[in-house]
Amino acid sequence: MLATAGHVDHGKSALVKALTGTDPDRLPEEKERQITIDLGFAELNLAGPDEGRFHIGIVDVPGHEDFVRNMIAGVGSIDLALLVVAADDGWMPQTEEHLQILTYLGVERAVVALTKSDLGETETVTGQVHDRLHDSPFASAQIIATSVRTGDGIEALKSALASELATMDPARDYGKPRLFVDRAFTLRGVGTVVTGTLTGGQLRREQKIVVQPGNLQTRIRSIQSHGREVKVAEPGMRTAVNLPDLSVEQIGRGTVLTIADFESPNATFIALLEKSVRSFRENTSARPLKSGSSVYLHHGTSRTAAKITLLKNRLLERGKKEIAQLRLASAIFAFGGDRFVLRDPSEQHTLAGGMVLDPNGAEFRDQAKRKLLIGRATAPDDAHLWVRSEVGLRRFVSIQGLLDKSHFSNGEIADALLKLKREEKIVVHDKIAANASTWKALRDSAKRLIDNRLNKNPERAGYDLSELRAALREKSTDLFEALVADMCSHEFVRKQSTITPRSHQPALPAKLHPLALKIHEALCKKPFDPPPRRELERDLEEQRVLKFLIESGEVTELSSDVVLLRENFERMKNAVADFISKNGPATVSELRQALESSRRIMVPFLERLDRESFTWRVGDKRTLR
Ligand SMILES: Nc1nc2c(ncn2[C@@H]2O[C@H](COP(=O)(O)OP(=O)(O)OP(=O)(O)O)[C@@H](O)[C@H]2O)c(=O)[nH]1
Ligand SMILES: [Mg+2]
């Protein structure tokens, strides 16, 4: 995609018409006032090298200072700018402002048209433009003098654009399509149509899509590009999508068409802000930006009120970069690596630009974490670096959804994980990835906790997993499960709900032996009608002993308040079998009398036998299975 840029009345729209034959000014008010107000669109066909041709969309932007907002919406997804400077007027305020906006948005290529060459003295203006561009990304841009009056330079401009396009990489496809909507309208018989410049991935006819913010689900009926039906829209394409199930109100400029794979939009995020060193005039836009300022954030085709908190210094000075948290009045659908522009609340000045470093926006006052984040801005295309910093920032990450909102494909993310694993920078366990050192620290503290507990309570079969999790203060189930699985692949085993070293043999400490004897005796007195459990464990030590007896199998637990010696449990079972074989199905009360037990014991006891499928309940009687 190509977009014009430049000061009002410098001949952008006239040039687009001369290049394409299409007048991009379509609104009656635009015709009347002879000024561009909103974005205009045209298609440029150019002869490329080797008989090839370029079909490229042009977005024509307004130059007037009141409509910079619309201009930004037009240049969010472009790869090449056609910067227009009128030969009779030279470099003007919106030439400068547009240049800064293009730079903030990461546009790296431009061709300059010196328009109205029939009216001006092109040599001096060429010198001035060179001057202005020398410290910009467009320092080596071709400068072509043109006149739509005489036709001079139009062919030269076409070949300059073609040669520029020939050396550009195709727009990246990372499988995450976003169409930032710049227009929505209704066509009779067709319904709602939205247009935009597609980035990040393909969209296809009949595809299910989601409109963000708002998570509105719908389906694409058809797609057009420059008036032609297409099955698939590719990244970089000017795209018109027919969404008959939505109304124009639901999907105006600023919304995003995407697929269902992503988390909701965010209203808070972390970004690196940058203030251009350039200052055309000593005006508001050149003053440092203060932490706490209210601004307008322009992202994609959206504009949202936002508040900035600088995380390190209090001021963002000209020529500097600062990491900041942005809190928005309403959520936007931003990815890590996205660029944006900040303007002042009265919409008079462009203040700064920025790149989203973390769309999920927690605050990072921690210096090490800030450093990790800032590193991302220096390598926005480096999946390895982004994955590594993500793991570093959050200690542990779920692999599912890792860096979903980024400019990296799932394949690139998986490759980066694999590489980091091979380099032993991270560990990957099942569904999670962690810093190698953090993981080791976590495992060590889990081990220490288990060892301490079993040293203190050698009679225990293991450490309760729920207790371990609470002690580690780990909230993520995936993480905790991965930790336990990892430990159990080495020196630990999992037994029901406990974890224990393989070598551990539970043993009652000698000083508790007398208590064990006491409990044993109490359970023997009336073997089938022992005292309630609470009478056996009146203090912590007795509790420990009884728990040990249960875990070691010496005592059987029938309910929270009923325990029996294992051997008595077996004897009772045999007695029940004898009684029923002789007398036929029996009630609880018959069995209770026969066994000299009590209802308190008999009810949970028989329920246990039912569960073991030893007995079977028919009405109020038990028979044998
Ligand atoms: N003499 C001369 N006049 C031109 C040329 N190009 C444009 N103009 C005139 O300059 C005026 C402004 O042209 P536009 O193309 O509307 O300018 P623009 O940059 O699109 O203006 P905005 O979109 O409002 O910022 C019109 O009256 C044009 O006819 C040229 O090459 N030579
Ligand atoms: Mg115009």
XYZ file of C-alpha atoms in Angstrom, residues 24-27 30 36-41 59-62 67 69-75 182-183 238 253 301:
28
model
C -9.771 10.542 -4.794
C -11.880 13.425 -3.492
C -15.310 11.855 -3.485
C -17.311 13.884 -0.928
C -14.486 18.131 -0.733
C -9.478 16.796 1.003
C -11.287 16.068 4.263
C -11.348 12.314 4.510
C -9.335 9.493 2.993
C -9.619 8.873 -0.715
C -8.719 5.713 -2.574
C -4.657 6.112 0.011
C -4.926 9.846 -0.494
C -4.813 11.732 2.787
C -5.931 15.248 3.675
C -7.807 16.549 9.501
C -6.665 12.524 12.557
C -7.943 11.179 9.233
C -4.470 11.260 7.762
C -3.157 8.977 10.526
C -5.997 6.526 9.943
C -4.856 6.310 6.318
C -1.192 5.563 6.869
C -11.284 2.906 7.566
C -14.736 3.038 5.970
C -6.692 -2.844 -0.136
C -13.760 3.383 11.455
C -7.632 3.516 12.305
